[in-house]
PDB file of C-alpha atoms in Angstrom:
ATOM      1  CA  MET A   1     174.705  41.737  69.095  1.00  0.00           C
ATOM      2  CA  LYS A   2     175.568  44.688  66.851  1.00  0.00           C
ATOM      3  CA  LYS A   3     171.897  45.150  65.981  1.00  0.00           C
ATOM      4  CA  LYS A   4     170.978  45.087  69.668  1.00  0.00           C
ATOM      5  CA  ASN A   5     173.635  47.675  70.454  1.00  0.00           C
ATOM      6  CA  VAL A   6     172.330  49.923  67.665  1.00  0.00           C
ATOM      7  CA  VAL A   7     168.784  49.687  69.049  1.00  0.00           C
ATOM      8  CA  ILE A   8     169.965  50.433  72.582  1.00  0.00           C
ATOM      9  CA  GLY A   9     172.049  53.334  71.303  1.00  0.00           C
ATOM     10  CA  THR A  10     169.107  54.727  69.355  1.00  0.00           C
ATOM     11  CA  ILE A  11     166.801  54.470  72.363  1.00  0.00           C
ATOM     12  CA  GLY A  12     169.422  56.183  74.503  1.00  0.00           C
ATOM     13  CA  ALA A  13     169.854  58.994  71.995  1.00  0.00           C
ATOM     14  CA  VAL A  14     166.097  59.523  71.747  1.00  0.00           C
ATOM     15  CA  ALA A  15     165.762  59.521  75.531  1.00  0.00           C
ATOM     16  CA  ALA A  16     168.590  62.035  75.884  1.00  0.00           C
ATOM     17  CA  ALA A  17     167.111  64.265  73.193  1.00  0.00           C
ATOM     18  CA  SER A  18     163.681  64.088  74.833  1.00  0.00           C
ATOM     19  CA  ALA A  19     165.130  64.950  78.224  1.00  0.00           C
ATOM     20  CA  THR A  20     166.989  67.923  76.734  1.00  0.00           C
ATOM     21  CA  TYR A  21     163.845  69.015  74.876  1.00  0.00           C
ATOM     22  CA  LEU A  22     161.732  68.970  78.050  1.00  0.00           C
ATOM     23  CA  ALA A  23     164.472  70.585  80.123  1.00  0.00           C
ATOM     24  CA  ALA A  24     164.592  73.471  77.658  1.00  0.00           C
ATOM     25  CA  GLY A  25     160.824  73.861  78.023  1.00  0.00           C
ATOM     26  CA  ARG A  26     161.075  73.941  81.820  1.00  0.00           C
ATOM     27  CA  ILE A  27     163.803  76.578  81.693  1.00  0.00           C
ATOM     28  CA  ALA A  28     161.710  78.708  79.334  1.00  0.00           C
ATOM     29  CA  ILE A  29     158.706  78.502  81.664  1.00  0.00           C
ATOM     30  CA  GLU A  30     160.749  79.447  84.719  1.00  0.00           C
ATOM     31  CA  LYS A  31     162.312  82.366  82.887  1.00  0.00           C
ATOM     32  CA  VAL A  32     159.136  83.830  81.368  1.00  0.00           C
ATOM     33  CA  CYS A  33     156.226  82.691  83.518  1.00  0.00           C
ATOM     34  CA  THR A  34     157.445  83.455  87.030  1.00  0.00           C
ATOM     35  CA  ARG A  35     157.449  86.542  89.200  1.00  0.00           C
ATOM     36  CA  CYS A  36     160.231  88.949  88.278  1.00  0.00           C
ATOM     37  CA  LYS A  37     163.103  88.588  90.767  1.00  0.00           C
ATOM     38  CA  LYS A  38     163.853  92.302  90.611  1.00  0.00           C
ATOM     39  CA  GLU A  39     160.533  94.070  90.190  1.00  0.00           C
ATOM     40  CA  LYS A  40     160.429  97.370  88.358  1.00  0.00           C
ATOM     41  CA  VAL A  41     159.669 100.418  90.452  1.00  0.00           C
ATOM     42  CA  GLY A  42     158.665 103.965  89.644  1.00  0.00           C
ATOM     43  CA  LEU A  43     156.782 105.241  86.620  1.00  0.00           C
ATOM     44  CA  LYS A  44     157.483 104.291  83.013  1.00  0.00           C
ATOM     45  CA  HIS A  45     157.187 107.921  81.879  1.00  0.00           C
ATOM     46  CA  PRO A  46     157.570 111.328  83.498  1.00  0.00           C
ATOM     47  CA  ILE A  47     154.426 112.823  84.969  1.00  0.00           C
ATOM     48  CA  SER A  48     153.664 116.525  85.210  1.00  0.00           C
ATOM     49  CA  GLU A  49     154.257 118.229  88.536  1.00  0.00           C
ATOM     50  CA  ASP A  50     150.600 119.269  88.586  1.00  0.00           C
ATOM     51  CA  ASP A  51     149.413 115.668  88.145  1.00  0.00           C
ATOM     52  CA  LYS A  52     151.934 114.452  90.701  1.00  0.00           C
ATOM     53  CA  GLN A  53     150.674 116.908  93.301  1.00  0.00           C
ATOM     54  CA  TRP A  54     147.081 115.969  92.499  1.00  0.00           C
ATOM     55  CA  LEU A  55     147.853 112.268  92.939  1.00  0.00           C
ATOM     56  CA  ASP A  56     149.715 112.925  96.182  1.00  0.00           C
ATOM     57  CA  HIS A  57     146.576 114.516  97.621  1.00  0.00           C
ATOM     58  CA  GLN A  58     144.295 111.573  96.815  1.00  0.00           C
ATOM     59  CA  THR A  59     143.357 109.012  99.457  1.00  0.00           C
ATOM     60  CA  PHE A  60     143.495 105.449  98.170  1.00  0.00           C
ATOM     61  CA  ILE A  61     141.833 102.560  99.985  1.00  0.00           C
ATOM     62  CA  ASP A  62     143.569  99.174 100.245  1.00  0.00           C
ATOM     63  CA  MET A  63     141.470  96.360  98.786  1.00  0.00           C
ATOM     64  CA  GLU A  64     142.010  92.597  98.841  1.00  0.00           C
ATOM     65  CA  ILE A  65     140.463  89.458  97.404  1.00  0.00           C
ATOM     66  CA  THR A  66     141.297  85.761  97.588  1.00  0.00           C
ATOM     67  CA  SER A  67     141.659  84.108  94.191  1.00  0.00           C
ATOM     68  CA  TYR A  68     139.992  80.827  93.267  1.00  0.00           C
ATOM     69  CA  ASP A  69     143.289  79.069  94.039  1.00  0.00           C
ATOM     70  CA  GLY A  70     143.867  80.738  97.395  1.00  0.00           C
ATOM     71  CA  LEU A  71     146.160  83.665  96.557  1.00  0.00           C
ATOM     72  CA  LYS A  72     145.817  87.005  98.317  1.00  0.00           C
ATOM     73  CA  LEU A  73     145.503  89.640  95.610  1.00  0.00           C
ATOM     74  CA  GLU A  74     145.933  93.309  96.471  1.00  0.00           C
ATOM     75  CA  GLY A  75     144.597  96.485  94.919  1.00  0.00           C
ATOM     76  CA  GLN A  76     144.174 100.209  95.464  1.00  0.00           C
ATOM     77  CA  PHE A  77     140.807 101.941  95.199  1.00  0.00           C
ATOM     78  CA  LEU A  78     140.133 105.636  94.645  1.00  0.00           C
ATOM     79  CA  PRO A  79     136.468 106.488  95.295  1.00  0.00           C
ATOM     80  CA  TYR A  80     134.513 109.192  93.514  1.00  0.00           C
ATOM     81  CA  PRO A  81     131.667 110.533  95.682  1.00  0.00           C
ATOM     82  CA  ASP A  82     128.123 109.654  94.636  1.00  0.00           C
ATOM     83  CA  SER A  83     129.167 107.918  91.421  1.00  0.00           C
ATOM     84  CA  ASN A  84     128.087 104.475  90.239  1.00  0.00           C
ATOM     85  CA  LYS A  85     130.788 104.368  87.564  1.00  0.00           C
ATOM     86  CA  LEU A  86     133.872 102.213  88.089  1.00  0.00           C
ATOM     87  CA  VAL A  87     136.924 101.533  85.942  1.00  0.00           C
ATOM     88  CA  ILE A  88     139.114  98.513  86.733  1.00  0.00           C
ATOM     89  CA  CYS A  89     142.633  99.137  85.393  1.00  0.00           C
ATOM     90  CA  VAL A  90     144.684  96.028  84.585  1.00  0.00           C
ATOM     91  CA  HIS A  91     148.449  96.380  84.157  1.00  0.00           C
ATOM     92  CA  GLY A  92     150.869  94.414  82.017  1.00  0.00           C
ATOM     93  CA  PHE A  93     153.728  91.920  82.278  1.00  0.00           C
ATOM     94  CA  HIS A  94     156.367  92.491  84.990  1.00  0.00           C
ATOM     95  CA  SER A  95     154.726  95.748  86.020  1.00  0.00           C
ATOM     96  CA  TYR A  96     152.307  96.848  88.724  1.00  0.00           C
ATOM     97  CA  HIS A  97     149.169  98.941  88.911  1.00  0.00           C
ATOM     98  CA  TYR A  98     150.580 102.416  89.533  1.00  0.00           C
ATOM     99  CA  ARG A  99     153.512 102.071  87.126  1.00  0.00           C
ATOM    100  CA  GLU A 100     151.233 101.883  84.093  1.00  0.00           C
ATOM    101  CA  PHE A 101     148.056 103.625  85.184  1.00  0.00           C
ATOM    102  CA  ALA A 102     149.226 106.658  87.197  1.00  0.00           C
ATOM    103  CA  TYR A 103     148.738 108.649  83.994  1.00  0.00           C
ATOM    104  CA  TYR A 104     145.093 107.616  83.676  1.00  0.00           C
ATOM    105  CA  ILE A 105     143.932 108.138  87.267  1.00  0.00           C
ATOM    106  CA  ARG A 106     143.200 111.851  87.050  1.00  0.00           C
ATOM    107  CA  PHE A 107     141.665 111.429  83.585  1.00  0.00           C
ATOM    108  CA  TYR A 108     139.164 108.836  84.780  1.00  0.00           C
ATOM    109  CA  HIS A 109     138.535 110.699  88.037  1.00  0.00           C
ATOM    110  CA  GLU A 110     137.589 113.822  86.094  1.00  0.00           C
ATOM    111  CA  LEU A 111     135.159 111.696  84.076  1.00  0.00           C
ATOM    112  CA  GLY A 112     133.489 110.808  87.378  1.00  0.00           C
ATOM    113  CA  TYR A 113     134.777 107.254  87.778  1.00  0.00           C
ATOM    114  CA  ASN A 114     135.663 105.320  90.875  1.00  0.00           C
ATOM    115  CA  ILE A 115     139.004 103.673  90.083  1.00  0.00           C
ATOM    116  CA  LEU A 116     140.269 100.212  91.070  1.00  0.00           C
ATOM    117  CA  LEU A 117     143.936  99.413  90.469  1.00  0.00           C
ATOM    118  CA  PRO A 118     144.627  95.734  91.209  1.00  0.00           C
ATOM    119  CA  ASP A 119     148.036  94.073  91.158  1.00  0.00           C
ATOM    120  CA  ASN A 120     147.925  90.929  89.025  1.00  0.00           C
ATOM    121  CA  ARG A 121     148.916  87.595  90.543  1.00  0.00           C
ATOM    122  CA  ALA A 122     152.711  87.273  90.802  1.00  0.00           C
ATOM    123  CA  HIS A 123     153.064  91.050  90.500  1.00  0.00           C
ATOM    124  CA  GLY A 124     153.372  93.954  92.910  1.00  0.00           C
ATOM    125  CA  GLN A 125     151.828  93.339  96.322  1.00  0.00           C
ATOM    126  CA  SER A 126     149.785  90.329  95.197  1.00  0.00           C
ATOM    127  CA  GLU A 127     150.788  86.757  95.972  1.00  0.00           C
ATOM    128  CA  GLY A 128     151.686  84.131  93.420  1.00  0.00           C
ATOM    129  CA  HIS A 129     154.708  82.594  91.718  1.00  0.00           C
ATOM    130  CA  TYR A 130     153.396  81.948  88.213  1.00  0.00           C
ATOM    131  CA  ILE A 131     152.162  84.672  85.866  1.00  0.00           C
ATOM    132  CA  GLY A 132     148.732  84.112  84.348  1.00  0.00           C
ATOM    133  CA  PHE A 133     149.266  85.849  80.972  1.00  0.00           C
ATOM    134  CA  GLY A 134     145.609  86.818  81.103  1.00  0.00           C
ATOM    135  CA  TRP A 135     144.105  83.355  81.377  1.00  0.00           C
ATOM    136  CA  LEU A 136     144.304  82.940  85.140  1.00  0.00           C
ATOM    137  CA  ASP A 137     143.957  86.692  85.575  1.00  0.00           C
ATOM    138  CA  ARG A 138     140.578  86.705  83.840  1.00  0.00           C
ATOM    139  CA  LEU A 139     139.189  84.707  86.767  1.00  0.00           C
ATOM    140  CA  ASP A 140     140.823  87.128  89.193  1.00  0.00           C
ATOM    141  CA  ILE A 141     139.165  90.087  87.464  1.00  0.00           C
ATOM    142  CA  LEU A 142     135.798  88.331  87.732  1.00  0.00           C
ATOM    143  CA  GLU A 143     136.419  88.136  91.484  1.00  0.00           C
ATOM    144  CA  TRP A 144     137.345  91.816  91.597  1.00  0.00           C
ATOM    145  CA  ILE A 145     134.092  92.632  89.809  1.00  0.00           C
ATOM    146  CA  LYS A 146     132.136  90.692  92.440  1.00  0.00           C
ATOM    147  CA  LYS A 147     134.109  92.391  95.212  1.00  0.00           C
ATOM    148  CA  MET A 148     133.297  95.849  93.893  1.00  0.00           C
ATOM    149  CA  GLU A 149     129.638  95.023  93.321  1.00  0.00           C
ATOM    150  CA  GLU A 150     129.447  94.015  96.973  1.00  0.00           C
ATOM    151  CA  TYR A 151     131.296  97.188  97.960  1.00  0.00           C
ATOM    152  CA  PHE A 152     128.583  99.177  96.183  1.00  0.00           C
ATOM    153  CA  HIS A 153     125.877  97.129  97.958  1.00  0.00           C
ATOM    154  CA  ASN A 154     124.882  95.359  94.733  1.00  0.00           C
ATOM    155  CA  GLU A 155     123.295  98.530  93.408  1.00  0.00           C
ATOM    156  CA  PRO A 156     123.234  99.033  89.613  1.00  0.00           C
ATOM    157  CA  MET A 157     126.672 100.112  88.371  1.00  0.00           C
ATOM    158  CA  SER A 158     128.538 100.898  85.184  1.00  0.00           C
ATOM    159  CA  ILE A 159     131.848  99.023  85.111  1.00  0.00           C
ATOM    160  CA  VAL A 160     134.586  99.566  82.525  1.00  0.00           C
ATOM    161  CA  LEU A 161     137.577  97.226  82.159  1.00  0.00           C
ATOM    162  CA  HIS A 162     140.758  98.881  80.875  1.00  0.00           C
ATOM    163  CA  GLY A 163     143.932  96.895  80.263  1.00  0.00           C
ATOM    164  CA  ILE A 164     147.374  97.569  78.803  1.00  0.00           C
ATOM    165  CA  SER A 165     149.539  94.887  77.113  1.00  0.00           C
ATOM    166  CA  MET A 166     149.046  91.663  79.115  1.00  0.00           C
ATOM    167  CA  GLY A 167     146.333  93.614  80.923  1.00  0.00           C
ATOM    168  CA  GLY A 168     144.715  94.292  77.555  1.00  0.00           C
ATOM    169  CA  ALA A 169     144.754  90.571  76.823  1.00  0.00           C
ATOM    170  CA  THR A 170     143.318  89.938  80.284  1.00  0.00           C
ATOM    171  CA  VAL A 171     140.277  92.172  79.816  1.00  0.00           C
ATOM    172  CA  LEU A 172     139.642  90.619  76.399  1.00  0.00           C
ATOM    173  CA  MET A 173     139.822  87.150  77.931  1.00  0.00           C
ATOM    174  CA  VAL A 174     137.329  88.334  80.545  1.00  0.00           C
ATOM    175  CA  SER A 175     135.014  89.457  77.737  1.00  0.00           C
ATOM    176  CA  GLY A 176     134.324  85.872  76.675  1.00  0.00           C
ATOM    177  CA  GLU A 177     132.965  84.900  80.091  1.00  0.00           C
ATOM    178  CA  GLU A 178     129.434  85.288  81.417  1.00  0.00           C
ATOM    179  CA  LEU A 179     129.627  88.822  82.749  1.00  0.00           C
ATOM    180  CA  SER A 180     127.534  90.843  85.124  1.00  0.00           C
ATOM    181  CA  ASP A 181     125.124  93.256  83.450  1.00  0.00           C
ATOM    182  CA  ASN A 182     127.067  95.979  85.225  1.00  0.00           C
ATOM    183  CA  VAL A 183     130.045  95.530  82.870  1.00  0.00           C
ATOM    184  CA  LYS A 184     129.372  98.059  80.136  1.00  0.00           C
ATOM    185  CA  ALA A 185     132.577  98.459  78.106  1.00  0.00           C
ATOM    186  CA  ILE A 186     136.183  97.379  77.618  1.00  0.00           C
ATOM    187  CA  VAL A 187     139.289  99.314  76.590  1.00  0.00           C
ATOM    188  CA  ALA A 188     142.111  97.027  75.403  1.00  0.00           C
ATOM    189  CA  ASP A 189     145.466  98.647  74.629  1.00  0.00           C
ATOM    190  CA  CYS A 190     148.144  96.656  72.722  1.00  0.00           C
ATOM    191  CA  SER A 191     146.804  93.183  73.497  1.00  0.00           C
ATOM    192  CA  TYR A 192     148.192  90.006  71.975  1.00  0.00           C
ATOM    193  CA  THR A 193     145.918  87.445  70.308  1.00  0.00           C
ATOM    194  CA  SER A 194     147.103  84.603  72.550  1.00  0.00           C
ATOM    195  CA  ALA A 195     150.001  83.834  74.849  1.00  0.00           C
ATOM    196  CA  TYR A 196     151.207  81.210  72.356  1.00  0.00           C
ATOM    197  CA  ASP A 197     151.110  83.659  69.437  1.00  0.00           C
ATOM    198  CA  GLU A 198     152.982  86.281  71.448  1.00  0.00           C
ATOM    199  CA  PHE A 199     155.717  83.859  72.536  1.00  0.00           C
ATOM    200  CA  LYS A 200     156.068  82.632  68.953  1.00  0.00           C
ATOM    201  CA  TYR A 201     156.389  86.184  67.617  1.00  0.00           C
ATOM    202  CA  TYR A 202     158.841  87.181  70.353  1.00  0.00           C
ATOM    203  CA  LEU A 203     161.125  84.205  69.745  1.00  0.00           C
ATOM    204  CA  LYS A 204     161.166  84.803  65.988  1.00  0.00           C
ATOM    205  CA  ASN A 205     161.889  88.478  66.554  1.00  0.00           C
ATOM    206  CA  LYS A 206     164.868  87.535  68.731  1.00  0.00           C
ATOM    207  CA  GLY A 207     166.226  85.172  66.084  1.00  0.00           C
ATOM    208  CA  CYS A 208     165.351  82.014  68.019  1.00  0.00           C
ATOM    209  CA  PRO A 209     163.387  79.415  66.018  1.00  0.00           C
ATOM    210  CA  PRO A 210     160.160  78.866  68.021  1.00  0.00           C
ATOM    211  CA  PHE A 211     160.260  75.090  67.456  1.00  0.00           C
ATOM    212  CA  LEU A 212     163.311  74.846  69.717  1.00  0.00           C
ATOM    213  CA  LEU A 213     161.454  75.970  72.855  1.00  0.00           C
ATOM    214  CA  LEU A 214     157.782  76.674  72.348  1.00  0.00           C
ATOM    215  CA  PRO A 215     156.362  73.164  71.746  1.00  0.00           C
ATOM    216  CA  SER A 216     158.045  71.714  74.841  1.00  0.00           C
ATOM    217  CA  ALA A 217     157.128  74.720  76.987  1.00  0.00           C
ATOM    218  CA  THR A 218     153.531  74.485  75.791  1.00  0.00           C
ATOM    219  CA  LEU A 219     153.490  70.748  76.489  1.00  0.00           C
ATOM    220  CA  LEU A 220     154.604  71.384  80.073  1.00  0.00           C
ATOM    221  CA  SER A 221     152.665  74.590  80.698  1.00  0.00           C
ATOM    222  CA  LYS A 222     149.360  73.041  81.764  1.00  0.00           C
ATOM    223  CA  LYS A 223     150.959  70.983  84.522  1.00  0.00           C
ATOM    224  CA  THR A 224     153.460  73.635  85.574  1.00  0.00           C
ATOM    225  CA  VAL A 225     151.565  76.943  85.478  1.00  0.00           C
ATOM    226  CA  GLY A 226     147.969  75.726  85.342  1.00  0.00           C
ATOM    227  CA  TYR A 227     147.041  76.608  81.777  1.00  0.00           C
ATOM    228  CA  ASN A 228     148.060  75.814  78.218  1.00  0.00           C
ATOM    229  CA  PHE A 229     149.651  78.676  76.276  1.00  0.00           C
ATOM    230  CA  LYS A 230     147.279  78.086  73.359  1.00  0.00           C
ATOM    231  CA  GLN A 231     144.348  78.056  75.784  1.00  0.00           C
ATOM    232  CA  ALA A 232     145.283  81.581  76.932  1.00  0.00           C
ATOM    233  CA  SER A 233     143.590  83.080  73.898  1.00  0.00           C
ATOM    234  CA  ALA A 234     142.116  86.560  73.726  1.00  0.00           C
ATOM    235  CA  ILE A 235     141.020  86.017  70.142  1.00  0.00           C
ATOM    236  CA  ASN A 236     138.887  82.996  71.037  1.00  0.00           C
ATOM    237  CA  GLN A 237     137.294  84.925  73.884  1.00  0.00           C
ATOM    238  CA  VAL A 238     136.349  88.015  71.856  1.00  0.00           C
ATOM    239  CA  LYS A 239     134.500  85.728  69.455  1.00  0.00           C
ATOM    240  CA  LYS A 240     132.072  85.148  72.348  1.00  0.00           C
ATOM    241  CA  SER A 241     132.049  88.707  73.643  1.00  0.00           C
ATOM    242  CA  LYS A 242     128.928  90.835  73.999  1.00  0.00           C
ATOM    243  CA  THR A 243     130.717  93.787  75.597  1.00  0.00           C
ATOM    244  CA  PRO A 244     131.465  96.909  73.519  1.00  0.00           C
ATOM    245  CA  THR A 245     135.232  97.123  73.076  1.00  0.00           C
ATOM    246  CA  LEU A 246     137.675  99.853  72.100  1.00  0.00           C
ATOM    247  CA  PHE A 247     140.922  98.426  70.700  1.00  0.00           C
ATOM    248  CA  ILE A 248     144.006 100.675  70.840  1.00  0.00           C
ATOM    249  CA  HIS A 249     147.401  99.864  69.326  1.00  0.00           C
ATOM    250  CA  GLY A 250     150.500 101.685  68.124  1.00  0.00           C
ATOM    251  CA  ASN A 251     151.580 101.158  64.533  1.00  0.00           C
ATOM    252  CA  GLN A 252     155.226 100.937  65.632  1.00  0.00           C
ATOM    253  CA  ASP A 253     154.691  98.197  68.203  1.00  0.00           C
ATOM    254  CA  HIS A 254     157.439  95.635  67.697  1.00  0.00           C
ATOM    255  CA  PHE A 255     156.749  93.742  70.913  1.00  0.00           C
ATOM    256  CA  VAL A 256     153.086  92.915  70.315  1.00  0.00           C
ATOM    257  CA  PRO A 257     152.687  93.462  66.570  1.00  0.00           C
ATOM    258  CA  THR A 258     149.955  95.752  65.272  1.00  0.00           C
ATOM    259  CA  TYR A 259     148.444  93.019  63.104  1.00  0.00           C
ATOM    260  CA  MET A 260     147.255  91.305  66.288  1.00  0.00           C
ATOM    261  CA  ALA A 261     144.994  94.295  67.012  1.00  0.00           C
ATOM    262  CA  LEU A 262     143.461  93.930  63.551  1.00  0.00           C
ATOM    263  CA  GLU A 263     142.898  90.204  64.083  1.00  0.00           C
ATOM    264  CA  LEU A 264     141.282  90.832  67.466  1.00  0.00           C
ATOM    265  CA  TYR A 265     139.100  93.611  66.100  1.00  0.00           C
ATOM    266  CA  ASN A 266     137.910  91.486  63.182  1.00  0.00           C
ATOM    267  CA  ALA A 267     137.169  88.513  65.450  1.00  0.00           C
ATOM    268  CA  CYS A 268     135.267  90.515  68.064  1.00  0.00           C
ATOM    269  CA  GLN A 269     131.513  89.898  67.916  1.00  0.00           C
ATOM    270  CA  ALA A 270     130.516  92.856  70.092  1.00  0.00           C
ATOM    271  CA  GLU A 271     130.175  96.517  69.149  1.00  0.00           C
ATOM    272  CA  LYS A 272     133.687  97.776  68.642  1.00  0.00           C
ATOM    273  CA  LYS A 273     136.070 100.495  67.554  1.00  0.00           C
ATOM    274  CA  LEU A 274     139.733 100.385  66.531  1.00  0.00           C
ATOM    275  CA  LEU A 275     142.239 103.184  67.139  1.00  0.00           C
ATOM    276  CA  ILE A 276     145.697 102.794  65.583  1.00  0.00           C
ATOM    277  CA  VAL A 277     148.102 105.462  66.833  1.00  0.00           C
ATOM    278  CA  ASN A 278     150.825 106.586  64.454  1.00  0.00           C
ATOM    279  CA  ASP A 279     154.463 106.302  65.544  1.00  0.00           C
ATOM    280  CA  ALA A 280     153.536 104.677  68.869  1.00  0.00           C
ATOM    281  CA  ALA A 281     155.587 101.754  70.163  1.00  0.00           C
ATOM    282  CA  HIS A 282     154.352  99.113  72.606  1.00  0.00           C
ATOM    283  CA  GLY A 283     152.193 100.620  75.338  1.00  0.00           C
ATOM    284  CA  GLU A 284     153.098 104.125  74.145  1.00  0.00           C
ATOM    285  CA  SER A 285     149.854 105.216  72.453  1.00  0.00           C
ATOM    286  CA  TYR A 286     148.629 107.300  75.393  1.00  0.00           C
ATOM    287  CA  HIS A 287     151.991 109.027  75.770  1.00  0.00           C
ATOM    288  CA  LYS A 288     152.395 109.632  72.034  1.00  0.00           C
ATOM    289  CA  GLU A 289     148.901 111.021  71.399  1.00  0.00           C
ATOM    290  CA  LYS A 290     147.393 111.760  74.799  1.00  0.00           C
ATOM    291  CA  LYS A 291     144.558 114.009  73.622  1.00  0.00           C
ATOM    292  CA  LEU A 292     143.632 111.650  70.780  1.00  0.00           C
ATOM    293  CA  VAL A 293     143.477 108.622  73.070  1.00  0.00           C
ATOM    294  CA  GLN A 294     141.579 110.500  75.777  1.00  0.00           C
ATOM    295  CA  SER A 295     139.075 111.777  73.222  1.00  0.00           C
ATOM    296  CA  ASN A 296     138.479 108.303  71.779  1.00  0.00           C
ATOM    297  CA  ILE A 297     138.040 106.739  75.216  1.00  0.00           C
ATOM    298  CA  THR A 298     135.697 109.521  76.358  1.00  0.00           C
ATOM    299  CA  HIS A 299     133.459 109.354  73.289  1.00  0.00           C
ATOM    300  CA  PHE A 300     133.414 105.563  73.253  1.00  0.00           C
ATOM    301  CA  LEU A 301     132.420 105.286  76.908  1.00  0.00           C
ATOM    302  CA  GLU A 302     129.766 107.992  76.566  1.00  0.00           C
ATOM    303  CA  LYS A 303     127.901 105.648  74.210  1.00  0.00           C
ATOM    304  CA  TYR A 304     127.736 102.731  76.628  1.00  0.00           C
ATOM    305  CA  VAL A 305     128.162 103.953  80.200  1.00  0.00           C
ATOM    306  CA  ASP A 306     125.084 105.258  81.984  1.00  0.00           C
TER     307      ASP A 306
END
């Protein structure tokens, strides 16, 4: 009888531990992978009065696509007359298009680009509950590319993909897909190597041992959010890439560590360039060294964009 009670007690303890383990994973997913309850508004950095007035005088066109899983995704489009050049700007985690790319709009416009600013799924004006961390978003960007090719009557185009943070990971994940010949170049700023790697780094940095949450969250992620955190890998995608890519990263990035940029750069099989910006924190390279970043983007794109 005692032996039986020990076995039953052991089974009960294991079951309770397993339930707690999975519950912790579910909580982590709901906390990190869902739409922000209080979305950030306004710009991340001040903008000059001259640029603000210029932006206020531009006429943006509302654009919309339906994702492969039925979500309405919204974007803003700023045309440039008689130009076949287009940049698609992809924002980061818990942000929205204008918050991160308002600073780039005039820059790209003066280079003669049409500009598309989509809101990622579960961000801004777009529908969705779960955040894609680049993996689901890569399919959304492919749909945006098709949408814009149709908008330009399927004429030859030169498309650039530019992403920041999670947006940087997104455009790198796009790079591993079969892309239209119109996609000429990619600019990836402060991307992580994979969602799993980023979560692992973040937890360690916060003093939380990753083994307490990450394995259970990863186990549940496929069923809950539609992808596995390890599957959401920019580094695996750039190994298949044929698209010239400019990698940008700050050497004081303690959110997505700089070594990830080096790993991505080394893994990338396409033509590539790496710009490490001194004293720049996460997503701060453009604001720390605006002229340097603009110059590198301009010269890089001149090589590949018709």
